[in-house]
Coordinates of C-alpha atoms in Angstrom, one line a residue:
P1 CA 51.4 -243.9 -50.4
G2 CA 48.9 -246.2 -48.6
P3 CA 49.4 -247.1 -44.9
A4 CA 50.7 -250.6 -45.6
T5 CA 53.4 -249.1 -47.8
C6 CA 54.3 -246.5 -45.2
A7 CA 54.7 -249.2 -42.5
G8 CA 56.8 -251.3 -44.9
R9 CA 59.1 -248.4 -45.7
L10 CA 59.5 -247.4 -42.1
A11 CA 60.4 -250.9 -41.0
A12 CA 62.9 -251.3 -43.9
G13 CA 64.4 -247.9 -43.2
L14 CA 64.9 -248.5 -39.5
A15 CA 66.3 -252.0 -40.1
S16 CA 68.7 -250.9 -42.8
A17 CA 70.0 -248.0 -40.7
G18 CA 70.9 -250.6 -38.0
L19 CA 68.8 -248.8 -35.4
C20 CA 66.8 -251.9 -34.5
A21 CA 65.1 -255.0 -35.8
A22 CA 61.8 -253.9 -37.4
A23 CA 59.0 -255.6 -39.3
A24 CA 55.7 -254.3 -40.7
L25 CA 52.9 -256.3 -39.1
S26 CA 49.7 -255.1 -40.8
G27 CA 48.2 -251.8 -41.9
Q28 CA 50.0 -249.0 -40.1
H29 CA 51.6 -251.2 -37.5
V30 CA 55.3 -251.7 -37.2
L31 CA 57.0 -254.0 -34.7
L32 CA 60.3 -252.7 -33.2
L33 CA 62.6 -255.0 -31.4
V34 CA 65.2 -253.2 -29.4
P35 CA 67.8 -254.1 -26.7
Q36 CA 66.4 -253.7 -23.2
G37 CA 69.0 -251.0 -22.4
E38 CA 67.8 -248.8 -25.3
R39 CA 64.1 -248.8 -24.2
Q40 CA 64.4 -245.3 -22.7
A41 CA 66.1 -243.9 -25.8
W42 CA 63.4 -245.3 -28.0
N43 CA 60.7 -243.8 -25.9
A44 CA 62.4 -240.4 -26.3
R45 CA 62.6 -240.9 -30.1
L46 CA 59.0 -241.8 -30.4
C47 CA 57.9 -238.9 -28.2
A48 CA 59.8 -236.6 -30.5
L49 CA 58.1 -238.1 -33.6
K50 CA 54.7 -237.8 -31.9
A51 CA 55.2 -234.0 -31.7
A52 CA 55.2 -233.9 -35.5
D53 CA 52.5 -236.6 -35.9
P54 CA 50.0 -236.5 -33.1
Q55 CA 48.3 -239.7 -34.4
L56 CA 51.4 -241.8 -33.6
R57 CA 50.7 -244.3 -30.9
W58 CA 52.8 -247.1 -29.5
T59 CA 52.5 -249.9 -26.9
E60 CA 55.5 -251.3 -25.0
G61 CA 55.7 -255.0 -24.8
A62 CA 57.4 -257.0 -22.1
A63 CA 61.1 -257.8 -22.1
F64 CA 61.9 -261.3 -23.4
A65 CA 64.8 -263.6 -24.2
G66 CA 65.2 -266.4 -26.7
A67 CA 63.0 -267.6 -29.6
S68 CA 60.1 -268.8 -27.5
G69 CA 60.0 -265.5 -25.7
W70 CA 60.1 -263.6 -29.0
L71 CA 57.3 -265.7 -30.4
A72 CA 55.1 -265.2 -27.3
E73 CA 55.5 -261.5 -27.4
V74 CA 54.8 -261.1 -31.1
R75 CA 51.6 -263.1 -30.7
S76 CA 50.6 -261.0 -27.8
L77 CA 51.2 -257.7 -29.7
H78 CA 49.6 -259.0 -32.9
G79 CA 46.5 -260.1 -30.8
R80 CA 46.2 -256.6 -29.4
I81 CA 46.4 -255.0 -32.8
E82 CA 43.8 -257.4 -34.2
L83 CA 41.6 -256.6 -31.2
E84 CA 41.9 -252.9 -31.6
T85 CA 41.3 -253.0 -35.3
R86 CA 38.5 -255.5 -35.5
H87 CA 36.5 -254.0 -32.5
R88 CA 37.4 -250.4 -33.0
V89 CA 39.0 -249.9 -29.6
R90 CA 42.2 -248.4 -28.3
I91 CA 43.3 -250.6 -25.5
G92 CA 46.7 -249.0 -25.1
E93 CA 45.0 -245.7 -24.0
W94 CA 42.7 -247.3 -21.4
P95 CA 43.2 -248.0 -17.7
E96 CA 44.3 -251.6 -17.3
P97 CA 41.1 -252.9 -15.6
I98 CA 39.0 -251.7 -18.6
A99 CA 41.6 -253.1 -21.1
A100 CA 41.4 -256.4 -19.3
A101 CA 37.6 -256.4 -19.3
V102 CA 37.6 -255.8 -23.1
R103 CA 40.0 -258.7 -23.6
L104 CA 37.6 -260.9 -21.5
I105 CA 34.6 -259.9 -23.6
V106 CA 36.4 -260.9 -26.8
E107 CA 38.1 -264.0 -25.6
Q108 CA 34.9 -265.3 -23.9
A109 CA 32.5 -264.3 -26.6
D110 CA 31.1 -267.8 -26.4
S111 CA 29.9 -267.2 -22.8
Q112 CA 27.3 -264.9 -21.2
L113 CA 29.7 -262.8 -19.2
S114 CA 27.8 -260.5 -16.9
V115 CA 28.8 -257.0 -15.7
A116 CA 29.3 -258.4 -12.1
E117 CA 31.5 -261.2 -13.3
A118 CA 33.7 -258.9 -15.4
A119 CA 34.0 -256.4 -12.5
H120 CA 35.0 -259.2 -10.2
E121 CA 37.6 -260.5 -12.7
V122 CA 39.3 -257.1 -12.9
G123 CA 39.1 -256.3 -9.2
L124 CA 36.5 -253.5 -9.2
S125 CA 33.1 -253.0 -7.6
R126 CA 30.2 -253.5 -10.0
S127 CA 29.1 -249.8 -9.8
H128 CA 32.6 -248.4 -10.2
F129 CA 33.3 -250.7 -13.1
S130 CA 30.1 -249.8 -14.9
T131 CA 30.7 -246.1 -14.6
L132 CA 34.4 -246.4 -15.6
F133 CA 33.7 -248.7 -18.5
K134 CA 31.1 -246.3 -20.0
R135 CA 33.3 -243.2 -19.5
V136 CA 36.4 -244.9 -21.0
V137 CA 34.9 -246.9 -23.8
G138 CA 32.0 -244.6 -24.7
E139 CA 29.3 -247.2 -24.4
S140 CA 28.0 -249.5 -21.7
F141 CA 29.4 -252.9 -21.0
V142 CA 26.2 -254.5 -22.3
A143 CA 26.2 -252.4 -25.5
F144 CA 29.9 -253.1 -26.2
T145 CA 29.4 -256.8 -25.5
C146 CA 26.4 -256.9 -27.9
R147 CA 28.3 -255.0 -30.6
T148 CA 31.3 -257.4 -30.2
K149 CA 29.2 -260.5 -30.5
L150 CA 27.4 -259.1 -33.5
G151 CA 30.7 -258.4 -35.2
I152 CA 31.9 -261.9 -34.6
A153 CA 28.7 -263.5 -35.8
S154 CA 28.6 -261.3 -38.9
E155 CA 32.1 -262.3 -39.9
L156 CA 31.4 -266.0 -39.3
L157 CA 28.2 -265.8 -41.4
A158 CA 30.0 -264.1 -44.3
A159 CA 33.3 -266.0 -44.3
S160 CA 32.6 -269.5 -42.9
K161 CA 30.5 -272.5 -43.6
L162 CA 29.5 -272.9 -39.9
T163 CA 25.8 -273.6 -39.3
V164 CA 23.6 -271.0 -37.6
Q165 CA 23.7 -273.2 -34.5
D166 CA 27.5 -273.4 -34.5
I167 CA 27.7 -269.6 -34.8
A168 CA 25.1 -269.2 -32.0
D169 CA 27.4 -271.4 -29.8
R170 CA 30.4 -269.2 -30.7
V171 CA 28.7 -266.0 -29.4
G172 CA 27.2 -267.6 -26.3
M173 CA 23.5 -267.8 -27.5
P174 CA 21.4 -270.6 -26.1
D175 CA 20.2 -271.9 -29.4
A176 CA 19.8 -271.1 -33.1
K177 CA 16.2 -269.8 -32.8
Y178 CA 17.2 -267.3 -30.1
F179 CA 20.3 -266.2 -32.1
S180 CA 18.3 -265.7 -35.2
K181 CA 15.8 -263.4 -33.4
W182 CA 18.6 -261.5 -31.8
F183 CA 20.5 -261.1 -35.1
K184 CA 17.4 -259.9 -36.9
R185 CA 16.6 -257.4 -34.1
C186 CA 20.1 -256.0 -34.4
T187 CA 20.5 -255.9 -38.2
G188 CA 17.0 -256.1 -39.7
Q189 CA 18.0 -259.3 -41.5
T190 CA 17.8 -263.0 -40.7
P191 CA 21.2 -264.8 -40.5
S192 CA 20.6 -266.7 -43.7
H193 CA 19.5 -263.6 -45.6
Y194 CA 22.6 -261.7 -44.3
R195 CA 24.8 -264.6 -45.3
T196 CA 23.4 -264.7 -48.9
E197 CA 23.6 -261.0 -49.4
R198 CA 27.2 -260.8 -48.1
R199 CA 28.4 -263.6 -50.3
M200 CA 26.7 -262.1 -53.4
T201 CA 28.3 -258.7 -52.6
D202 CA 31.8 -260.3 -52.1
A203 CA 31.5 -262.3 -55.3
R204 CA 31.0 -259.1 -57.4

């Protein structure tokens, strides 16, 4: 069955067996809520499952109490899943300074975040940060930032009614003219042409 069905079945099976509270979030992602005292046991279970399925990955969230704590943690985990899926990254496998830098790039897409500023924010020297970022992510800070902004702009052109100027603001470009030239250089199409083609394709 498809990944979403697998996630749903796994969540239902775990919940019905009384092992933990479980919910399918999206795609192949399942949220497990377990008592703090059983954290170690669940890590052992997941390690055993990973031996049979090497693609299995998991991220541990922080401990929480009460409804507000639960909501904050679910939002945090869901945000990480969306970040990894949309931008094709695996934050859970990266050193924390690089994961933090990637979050900065996405969360501050409407700014012109420089390598030096990002390095300062995550507590590394500029040269060490640049070397580590490329080794871990597989592309330079500048290339990853450009790809991220391009992905956001493309989504907004295809799925929103925002003007080109509004979208330029969302990805930290000085004005619509600069944004249009940059977008065409990256994609070979003007923003308006890209928007028209995407909408025609989606309508079919």
